PDB file of C-alpha atoms in Angstrom:
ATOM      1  CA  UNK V   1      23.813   6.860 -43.705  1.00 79.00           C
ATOM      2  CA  UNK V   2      20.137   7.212 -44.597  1.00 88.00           C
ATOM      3  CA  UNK V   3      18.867   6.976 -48.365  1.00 94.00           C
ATOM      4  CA  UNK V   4      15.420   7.977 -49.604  1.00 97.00           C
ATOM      5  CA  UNK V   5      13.972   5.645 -52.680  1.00 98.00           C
ATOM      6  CA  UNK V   6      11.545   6.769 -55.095  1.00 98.00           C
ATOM      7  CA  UNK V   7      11.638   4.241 -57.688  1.00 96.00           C
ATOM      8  CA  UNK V   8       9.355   5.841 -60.398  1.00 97.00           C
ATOM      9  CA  UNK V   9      11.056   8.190 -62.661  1.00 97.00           C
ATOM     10  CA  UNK V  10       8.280   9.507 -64.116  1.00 97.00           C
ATOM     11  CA  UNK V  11       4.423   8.668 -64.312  1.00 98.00           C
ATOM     12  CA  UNK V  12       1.803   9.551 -66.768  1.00 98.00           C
ATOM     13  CA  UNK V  13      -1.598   9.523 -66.122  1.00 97.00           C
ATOM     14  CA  UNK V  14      -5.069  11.062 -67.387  1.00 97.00           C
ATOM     15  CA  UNK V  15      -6.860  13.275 -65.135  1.00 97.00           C
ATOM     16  CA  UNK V  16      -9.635  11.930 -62.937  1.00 97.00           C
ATOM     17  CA  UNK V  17      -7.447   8.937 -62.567  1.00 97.00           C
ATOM     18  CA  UNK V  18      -6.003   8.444 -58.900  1.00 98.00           C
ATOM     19  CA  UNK V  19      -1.956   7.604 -58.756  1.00 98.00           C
ATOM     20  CA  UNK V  20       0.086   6.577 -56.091  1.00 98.00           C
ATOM     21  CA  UNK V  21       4.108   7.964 -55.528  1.00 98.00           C
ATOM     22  CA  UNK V  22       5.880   5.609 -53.907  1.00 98.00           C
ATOM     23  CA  UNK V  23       8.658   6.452 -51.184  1.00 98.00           C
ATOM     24  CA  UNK V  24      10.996   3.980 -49.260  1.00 98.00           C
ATOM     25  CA  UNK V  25      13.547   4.905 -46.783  1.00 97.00           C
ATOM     26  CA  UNK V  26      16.784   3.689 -44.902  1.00 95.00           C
ATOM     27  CA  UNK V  27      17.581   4.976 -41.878  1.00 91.00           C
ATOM     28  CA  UNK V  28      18.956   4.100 -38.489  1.00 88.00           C
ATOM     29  CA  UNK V  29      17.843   6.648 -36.352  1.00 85.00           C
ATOM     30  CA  UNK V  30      14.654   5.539 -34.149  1.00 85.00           C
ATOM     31  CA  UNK V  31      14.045   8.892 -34.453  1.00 85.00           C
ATOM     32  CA  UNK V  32      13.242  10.588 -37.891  1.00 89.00           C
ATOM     33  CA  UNK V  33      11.017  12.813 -40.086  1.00 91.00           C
ATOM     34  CA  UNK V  34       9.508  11.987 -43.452  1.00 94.00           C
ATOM     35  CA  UNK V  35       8.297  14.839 -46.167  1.00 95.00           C
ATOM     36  CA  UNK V  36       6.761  15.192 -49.401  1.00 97.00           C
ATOM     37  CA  UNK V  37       7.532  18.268 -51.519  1.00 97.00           C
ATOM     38  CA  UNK V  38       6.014  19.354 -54.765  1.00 97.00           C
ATOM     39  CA  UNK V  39       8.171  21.085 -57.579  1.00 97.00           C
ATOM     40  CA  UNK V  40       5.690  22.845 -60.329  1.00 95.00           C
ATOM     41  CA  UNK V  41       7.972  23.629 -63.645  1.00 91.00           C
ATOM     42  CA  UNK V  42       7.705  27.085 -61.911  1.00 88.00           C
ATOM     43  CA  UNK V  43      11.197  25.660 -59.789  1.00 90.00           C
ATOM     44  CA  UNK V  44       9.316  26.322 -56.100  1.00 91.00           C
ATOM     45  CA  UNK V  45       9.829  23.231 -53.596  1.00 94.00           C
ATOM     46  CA  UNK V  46       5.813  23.156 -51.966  1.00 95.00           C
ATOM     47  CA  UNK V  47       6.137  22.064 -48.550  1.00 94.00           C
ATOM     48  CA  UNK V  48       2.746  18.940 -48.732  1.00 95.00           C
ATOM     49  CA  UNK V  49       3.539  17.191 -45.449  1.00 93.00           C
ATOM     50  CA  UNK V  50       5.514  16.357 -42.702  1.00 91.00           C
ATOM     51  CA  UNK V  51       5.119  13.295 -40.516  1.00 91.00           C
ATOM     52  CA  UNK V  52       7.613  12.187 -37.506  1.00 88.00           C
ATOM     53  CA  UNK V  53       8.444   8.354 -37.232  1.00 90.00           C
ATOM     54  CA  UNK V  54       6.502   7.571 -34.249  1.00 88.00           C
ATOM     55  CA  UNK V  55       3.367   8.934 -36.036  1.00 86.00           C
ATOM     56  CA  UNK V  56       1.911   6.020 -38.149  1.00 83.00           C
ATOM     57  CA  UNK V  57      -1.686   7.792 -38.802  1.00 84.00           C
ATOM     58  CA  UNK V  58      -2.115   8.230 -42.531  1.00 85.00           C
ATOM     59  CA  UNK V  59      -3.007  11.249 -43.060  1.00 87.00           C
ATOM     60  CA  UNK V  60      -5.503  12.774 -45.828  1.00 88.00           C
ATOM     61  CA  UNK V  61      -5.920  16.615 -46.955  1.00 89.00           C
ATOM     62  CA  UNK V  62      -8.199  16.980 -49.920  1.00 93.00           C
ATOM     63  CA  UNK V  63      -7.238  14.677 -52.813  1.00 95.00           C
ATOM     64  CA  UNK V  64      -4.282  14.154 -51.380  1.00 96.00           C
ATOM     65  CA  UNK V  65      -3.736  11.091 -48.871  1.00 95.00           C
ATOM     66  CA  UNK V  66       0.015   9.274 -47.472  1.00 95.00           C
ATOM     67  CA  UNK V  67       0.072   6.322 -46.425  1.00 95.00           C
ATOM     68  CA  UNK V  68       3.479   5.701 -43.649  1.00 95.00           C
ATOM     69  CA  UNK V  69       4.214   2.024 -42.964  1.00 94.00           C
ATOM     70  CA  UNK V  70       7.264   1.735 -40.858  1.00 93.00           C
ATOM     71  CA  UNK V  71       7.113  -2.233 -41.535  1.00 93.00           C
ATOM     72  CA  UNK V  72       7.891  -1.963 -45.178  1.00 95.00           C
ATOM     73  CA  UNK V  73       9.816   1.592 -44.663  1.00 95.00           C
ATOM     74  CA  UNK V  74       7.418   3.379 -47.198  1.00 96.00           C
ATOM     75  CA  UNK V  75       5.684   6.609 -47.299  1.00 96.00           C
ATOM     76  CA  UNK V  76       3.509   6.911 -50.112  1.00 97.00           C
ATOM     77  CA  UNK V  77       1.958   9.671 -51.609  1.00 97.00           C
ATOM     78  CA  UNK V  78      -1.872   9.098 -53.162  1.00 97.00           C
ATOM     79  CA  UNK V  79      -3.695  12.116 -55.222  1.00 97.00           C
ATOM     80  CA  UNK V  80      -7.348  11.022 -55.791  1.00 97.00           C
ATOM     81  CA  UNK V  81      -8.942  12.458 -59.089  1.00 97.00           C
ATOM     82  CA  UNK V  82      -5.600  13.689 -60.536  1.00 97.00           C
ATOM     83  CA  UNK V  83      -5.758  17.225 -62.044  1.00 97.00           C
ATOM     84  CA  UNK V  84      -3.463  19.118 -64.514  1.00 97.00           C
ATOM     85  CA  UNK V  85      -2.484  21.071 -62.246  1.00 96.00           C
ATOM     86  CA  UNK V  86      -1.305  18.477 -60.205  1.00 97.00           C
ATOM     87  CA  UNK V  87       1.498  17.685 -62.887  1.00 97.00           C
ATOM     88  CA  UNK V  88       5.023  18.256 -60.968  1.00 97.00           C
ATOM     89  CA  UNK V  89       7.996  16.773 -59.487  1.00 98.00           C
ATOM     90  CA  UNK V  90       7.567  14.955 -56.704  1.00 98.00           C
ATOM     91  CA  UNK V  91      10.153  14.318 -53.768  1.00 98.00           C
ATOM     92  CA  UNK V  92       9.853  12.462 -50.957  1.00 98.00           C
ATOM     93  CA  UNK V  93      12.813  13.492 -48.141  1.00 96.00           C
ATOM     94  CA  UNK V  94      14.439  12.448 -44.444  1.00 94.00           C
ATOM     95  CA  UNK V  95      15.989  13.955 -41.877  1.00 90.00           C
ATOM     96  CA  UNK V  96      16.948  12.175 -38.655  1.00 83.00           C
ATOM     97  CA  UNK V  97      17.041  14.068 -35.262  1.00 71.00           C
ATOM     98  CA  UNK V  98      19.976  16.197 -34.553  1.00 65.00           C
ATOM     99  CA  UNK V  99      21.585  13.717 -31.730  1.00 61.00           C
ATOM    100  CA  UNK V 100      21.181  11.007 -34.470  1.00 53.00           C
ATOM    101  CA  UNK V 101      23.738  12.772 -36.716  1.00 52.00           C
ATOM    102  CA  UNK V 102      21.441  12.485 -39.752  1.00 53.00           C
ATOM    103  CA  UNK V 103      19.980  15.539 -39.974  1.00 67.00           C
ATOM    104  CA  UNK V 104      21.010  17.104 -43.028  1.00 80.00           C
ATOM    105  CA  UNK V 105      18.196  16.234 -45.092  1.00 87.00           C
ATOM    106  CA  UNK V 106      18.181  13.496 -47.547  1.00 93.00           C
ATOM    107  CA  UNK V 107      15.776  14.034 -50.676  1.00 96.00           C
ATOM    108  CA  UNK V 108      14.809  10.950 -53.100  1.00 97.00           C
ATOM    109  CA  UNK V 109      15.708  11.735 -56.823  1.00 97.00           C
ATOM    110  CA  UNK V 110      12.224  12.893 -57.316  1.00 98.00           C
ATOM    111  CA  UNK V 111       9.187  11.400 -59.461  1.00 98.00           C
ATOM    112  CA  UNK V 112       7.940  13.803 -62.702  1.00 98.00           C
ATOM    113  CA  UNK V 113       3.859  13.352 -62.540  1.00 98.00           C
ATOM    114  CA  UNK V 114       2.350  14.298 -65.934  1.00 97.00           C
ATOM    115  CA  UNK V 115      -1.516  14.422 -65.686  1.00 97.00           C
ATOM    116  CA  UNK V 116      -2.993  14.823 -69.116  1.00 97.00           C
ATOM    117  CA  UNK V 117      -6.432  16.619 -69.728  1.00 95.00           C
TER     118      UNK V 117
ATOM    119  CA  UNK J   1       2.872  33.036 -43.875  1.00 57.00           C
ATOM    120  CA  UNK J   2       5.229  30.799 -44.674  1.00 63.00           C
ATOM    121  CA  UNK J   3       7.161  32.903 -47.538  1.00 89.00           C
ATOM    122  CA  UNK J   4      10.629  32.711 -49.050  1.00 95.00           C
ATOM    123  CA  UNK J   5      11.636  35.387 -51.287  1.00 96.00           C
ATOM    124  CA  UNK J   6      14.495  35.103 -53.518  1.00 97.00           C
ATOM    125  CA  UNK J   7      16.067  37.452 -55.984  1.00 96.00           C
ATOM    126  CA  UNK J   8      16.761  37.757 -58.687  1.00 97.00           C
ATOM    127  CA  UNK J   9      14.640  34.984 -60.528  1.00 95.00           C
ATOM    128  CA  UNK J  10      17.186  34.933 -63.546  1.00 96.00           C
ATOM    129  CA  UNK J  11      20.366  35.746 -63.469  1.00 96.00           C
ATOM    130  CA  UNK J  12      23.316  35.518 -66.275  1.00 96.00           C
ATOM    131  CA  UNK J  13      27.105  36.013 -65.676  1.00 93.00           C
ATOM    132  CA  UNK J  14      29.996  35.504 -67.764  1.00 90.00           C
ATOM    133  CA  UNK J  15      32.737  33.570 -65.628  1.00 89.00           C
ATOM    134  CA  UNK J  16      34.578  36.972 -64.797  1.00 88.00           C
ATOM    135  CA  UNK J  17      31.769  38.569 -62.818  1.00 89.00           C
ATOM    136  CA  UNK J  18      30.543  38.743 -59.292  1.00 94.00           C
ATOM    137  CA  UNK J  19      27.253  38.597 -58.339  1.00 95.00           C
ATOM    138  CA  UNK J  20      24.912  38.057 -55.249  1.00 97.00           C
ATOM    139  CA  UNK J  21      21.618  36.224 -54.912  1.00 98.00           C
ATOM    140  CA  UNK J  22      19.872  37.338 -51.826  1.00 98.00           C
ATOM    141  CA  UNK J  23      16.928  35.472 -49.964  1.00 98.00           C
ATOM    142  CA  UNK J  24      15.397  36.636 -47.297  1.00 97.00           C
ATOM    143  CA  UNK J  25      12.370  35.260 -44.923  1.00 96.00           C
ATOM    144  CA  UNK J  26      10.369  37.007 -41.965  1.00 89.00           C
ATOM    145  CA  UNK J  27       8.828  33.454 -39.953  1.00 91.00           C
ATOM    146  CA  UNK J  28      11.371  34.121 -37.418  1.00 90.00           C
ATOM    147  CA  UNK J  29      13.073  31.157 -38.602  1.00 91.00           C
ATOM    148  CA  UNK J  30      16.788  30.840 -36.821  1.00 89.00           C
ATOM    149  CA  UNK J  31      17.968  28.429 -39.805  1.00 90.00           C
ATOM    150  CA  UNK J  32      18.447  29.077 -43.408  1.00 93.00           C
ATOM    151  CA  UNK J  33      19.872  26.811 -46.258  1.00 94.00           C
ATOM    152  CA  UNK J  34      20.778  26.849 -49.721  1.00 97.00           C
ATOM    153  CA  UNK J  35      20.505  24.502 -52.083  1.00 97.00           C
ATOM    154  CA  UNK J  36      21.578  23.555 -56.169  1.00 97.00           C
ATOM    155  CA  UNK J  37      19.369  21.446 -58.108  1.00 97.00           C
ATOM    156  CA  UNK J  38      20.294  20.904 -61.399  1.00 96.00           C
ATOM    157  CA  UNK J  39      18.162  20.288 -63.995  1.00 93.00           C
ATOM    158  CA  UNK J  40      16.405  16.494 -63.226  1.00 90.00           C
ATOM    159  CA  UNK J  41      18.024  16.205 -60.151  1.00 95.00           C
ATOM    160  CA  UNK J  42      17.108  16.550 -56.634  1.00 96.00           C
ATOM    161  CA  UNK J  43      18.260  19.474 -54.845  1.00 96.00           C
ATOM    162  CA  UNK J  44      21.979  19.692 -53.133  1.00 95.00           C
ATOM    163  CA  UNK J  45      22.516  20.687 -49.828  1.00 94.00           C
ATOM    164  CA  UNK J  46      25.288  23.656 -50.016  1.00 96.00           C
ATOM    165  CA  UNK J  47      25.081  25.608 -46.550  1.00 95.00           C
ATOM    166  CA  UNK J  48      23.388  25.963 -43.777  1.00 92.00           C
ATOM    167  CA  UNK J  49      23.293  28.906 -41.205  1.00 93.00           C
ATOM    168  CA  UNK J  50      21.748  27.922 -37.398  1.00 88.00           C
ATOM    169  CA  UNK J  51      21.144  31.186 -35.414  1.00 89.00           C
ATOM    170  CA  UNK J  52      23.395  33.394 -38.149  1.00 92.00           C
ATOM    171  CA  UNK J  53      26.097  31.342 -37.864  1.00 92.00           C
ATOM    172  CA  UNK J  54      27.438  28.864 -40.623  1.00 93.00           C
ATOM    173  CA  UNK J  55      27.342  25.546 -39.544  1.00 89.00           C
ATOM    174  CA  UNK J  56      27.073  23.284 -42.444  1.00 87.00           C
ATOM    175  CA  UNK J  57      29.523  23.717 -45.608  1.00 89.00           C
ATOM    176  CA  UNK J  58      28.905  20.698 -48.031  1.00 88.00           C
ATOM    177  CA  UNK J  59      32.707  21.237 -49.260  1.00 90.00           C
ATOM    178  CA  UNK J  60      31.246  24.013 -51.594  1.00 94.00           C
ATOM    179  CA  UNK J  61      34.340  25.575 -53.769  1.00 95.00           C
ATOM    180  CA  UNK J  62      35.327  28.814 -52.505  1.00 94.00           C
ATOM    181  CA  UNK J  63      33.608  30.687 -55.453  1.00 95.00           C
ATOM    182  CA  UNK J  64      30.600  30.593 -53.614  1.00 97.00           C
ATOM    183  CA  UNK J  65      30.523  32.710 -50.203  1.00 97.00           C
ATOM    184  CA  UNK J  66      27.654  32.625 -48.133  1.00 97.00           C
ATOM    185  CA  UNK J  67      26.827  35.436 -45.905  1.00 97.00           C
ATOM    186  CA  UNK J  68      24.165  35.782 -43.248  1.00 96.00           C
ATOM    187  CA  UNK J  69      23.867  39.303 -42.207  1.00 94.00           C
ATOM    188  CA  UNK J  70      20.836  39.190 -39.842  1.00 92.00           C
ATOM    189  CA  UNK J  71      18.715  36.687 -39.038  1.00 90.00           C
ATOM    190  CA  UNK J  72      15.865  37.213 -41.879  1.00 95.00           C
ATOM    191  CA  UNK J  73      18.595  37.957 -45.110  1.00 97.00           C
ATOM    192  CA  UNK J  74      20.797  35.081 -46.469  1.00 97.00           C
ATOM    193  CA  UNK J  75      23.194  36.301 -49.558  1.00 98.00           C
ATOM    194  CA  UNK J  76      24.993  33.901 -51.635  1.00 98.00           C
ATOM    195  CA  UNK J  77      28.238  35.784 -53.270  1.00 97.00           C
ATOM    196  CA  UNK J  78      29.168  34.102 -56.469  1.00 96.00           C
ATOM    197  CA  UNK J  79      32.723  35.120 -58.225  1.00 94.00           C
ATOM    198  CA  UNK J  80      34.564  33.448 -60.822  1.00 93.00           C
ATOM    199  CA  UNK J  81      31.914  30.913 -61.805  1.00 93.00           C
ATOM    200  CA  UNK J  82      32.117  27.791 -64.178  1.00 95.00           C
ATOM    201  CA  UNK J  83      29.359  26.751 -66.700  1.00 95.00           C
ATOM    202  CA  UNK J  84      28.749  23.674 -64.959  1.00 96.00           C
ATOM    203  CA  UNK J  85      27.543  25.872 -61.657  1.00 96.00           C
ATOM    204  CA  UNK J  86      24.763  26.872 -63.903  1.00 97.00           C
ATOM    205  CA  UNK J  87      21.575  25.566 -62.085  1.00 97.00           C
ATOM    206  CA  UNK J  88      18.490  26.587 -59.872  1.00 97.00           C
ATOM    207  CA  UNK J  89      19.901  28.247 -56.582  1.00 98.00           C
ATOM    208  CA  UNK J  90      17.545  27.485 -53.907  1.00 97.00           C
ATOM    209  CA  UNK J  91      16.990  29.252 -50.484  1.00 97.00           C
ATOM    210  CA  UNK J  92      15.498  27.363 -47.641  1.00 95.00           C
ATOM    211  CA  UNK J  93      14.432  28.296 -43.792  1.00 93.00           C
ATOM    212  CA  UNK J  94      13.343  26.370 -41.215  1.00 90.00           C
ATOM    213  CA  UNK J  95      12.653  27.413 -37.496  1.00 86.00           C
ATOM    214  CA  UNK J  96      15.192  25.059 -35.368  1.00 75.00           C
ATOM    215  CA  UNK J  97      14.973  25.270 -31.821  1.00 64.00           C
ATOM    216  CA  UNK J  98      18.495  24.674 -30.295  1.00 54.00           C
ATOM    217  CA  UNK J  99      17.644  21.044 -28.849  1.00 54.00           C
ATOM    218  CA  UNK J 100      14.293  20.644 -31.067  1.00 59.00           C
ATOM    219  CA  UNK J 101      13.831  18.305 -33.362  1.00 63.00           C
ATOM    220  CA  UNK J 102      14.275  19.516 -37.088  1.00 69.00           C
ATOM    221  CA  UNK J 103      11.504  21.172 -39.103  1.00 80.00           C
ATOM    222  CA  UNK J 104      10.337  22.095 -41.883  1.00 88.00           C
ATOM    223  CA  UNK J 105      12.174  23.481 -44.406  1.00 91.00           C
ATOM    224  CA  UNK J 106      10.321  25.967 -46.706  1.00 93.00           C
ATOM    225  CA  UNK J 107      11.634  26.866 -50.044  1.00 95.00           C
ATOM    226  CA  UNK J 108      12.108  29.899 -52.386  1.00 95.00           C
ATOM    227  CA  UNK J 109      10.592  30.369 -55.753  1.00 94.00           C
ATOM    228  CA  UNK J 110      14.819  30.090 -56.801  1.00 96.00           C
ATOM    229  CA  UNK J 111      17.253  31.964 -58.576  1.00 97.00           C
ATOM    230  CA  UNK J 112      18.281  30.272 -62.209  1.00 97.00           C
ATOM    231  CA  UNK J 113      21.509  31.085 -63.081  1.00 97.00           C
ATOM    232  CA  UNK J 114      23.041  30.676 -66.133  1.00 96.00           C
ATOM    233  CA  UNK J 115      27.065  31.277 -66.337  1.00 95.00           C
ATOM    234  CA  UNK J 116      28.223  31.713 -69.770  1.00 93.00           C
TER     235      UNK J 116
END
């Protein structure tokens, strides 16, 4: 079975400040795929990023930065500069490769980021 | 373009009726999903249809029948509904080669439904 962590509930920040979503995964497939997804209070899942689990590059776009370590099991999310706009629910999710019988997705229970002007 | 389109955006239904949410997608993706999500909750995998065919059914109670009538259009028929299946329906697609490894999913703004 695989299982997708995201500890923070919710996080509150001022804008300009920079805030890190943390992510932590089980899974026993050597084979997997990790993704972020934004949820605006408009109820739309935004696709951010997908990474595969032999890809350990962090990645940045913009203001927006992850950070996979397969050591610790963690892919975490980093917005630089937070804006209002940026305020959402957050969800990190898995999905292991079709031979590896995970591969209906598993999401984490999501982490509410309120940026404050 | 990577655009899910879901109707309607509201919907409300006394327990009696029957109603359809319809999604639909032009990516040429081969898979498409939906999903609950109740409020403060991450979303629920209900169904999934690979190549128009159902291949996934998350032990979803018979008062919700999916139907996949072409590759682009994914309807969810709802009859004889309980308050507690009030929630944001979500529609998902994905491309899915046969032997590929799995993709993204893209989502749909949702459908909130609300059964009195």
């Amino acid at each position: 079975a695989q299982k997708v962590t995201q500890a923070q509930t919710e996080i509150s920040v001022v804008e300009k400040e920079d805030v890190t979503l943390d992510c932590v995964y089980e899974t026993r497939d050597t084979t997997y795929y990790l993704f972020w997804y934004k949820q605006p209070p408009s109820g739309e899942l935004v696709f951010l990023i997908r990474r595969n689990s032999f890809d350990e590059q962090n990645e940045i776009s913009g203001r927006y930065s992850w950070n996979f370590q397969k050591s610790t099991s963690s892919f975490n999310f980093t917005i630089t500069a937070s804006q209002v706009v940026d305020s959402a629910v957050y969800f990190c999710a898995l999905r292991g490769s079709p031979s590896g019988g995970s591969y209906i997705p598993t999401f984490g229970r999501g982490t509410s980021l309120i940026v404050h002007p | 373009d990577t655009e899910v389109t879901q109707t309607p955006k509201h919907l409300v239904m006394g327990m009696t009726n029957k109603k359809s949410l319809k999604c639909e997608q032009h990516m040429g993706h081969r898979a498409m999903y939906w999903y609950k999500q109740k409020a403060k909750k991450p979303p629920e995998l209900m169904f999934v249809y690979s190549y128009e065919k159902l291949s996934i059914n998350e032990s979803v109670p018979s008062r919700f029948s999916p139907e996949c009538p072409n590759s682009s259009l994914l309807n969810l028929h709802l009859h004889a509904l309980q308050p507690e299946d009030s929630a944001l329906y979500l529609c998902a697609s994905s491309q899915e080669s046969r032997a590929g490894d799995p993709d993204t999913q893209y989502f749909g703004p949702g459908t909130r439904l609300t059964v009195l």
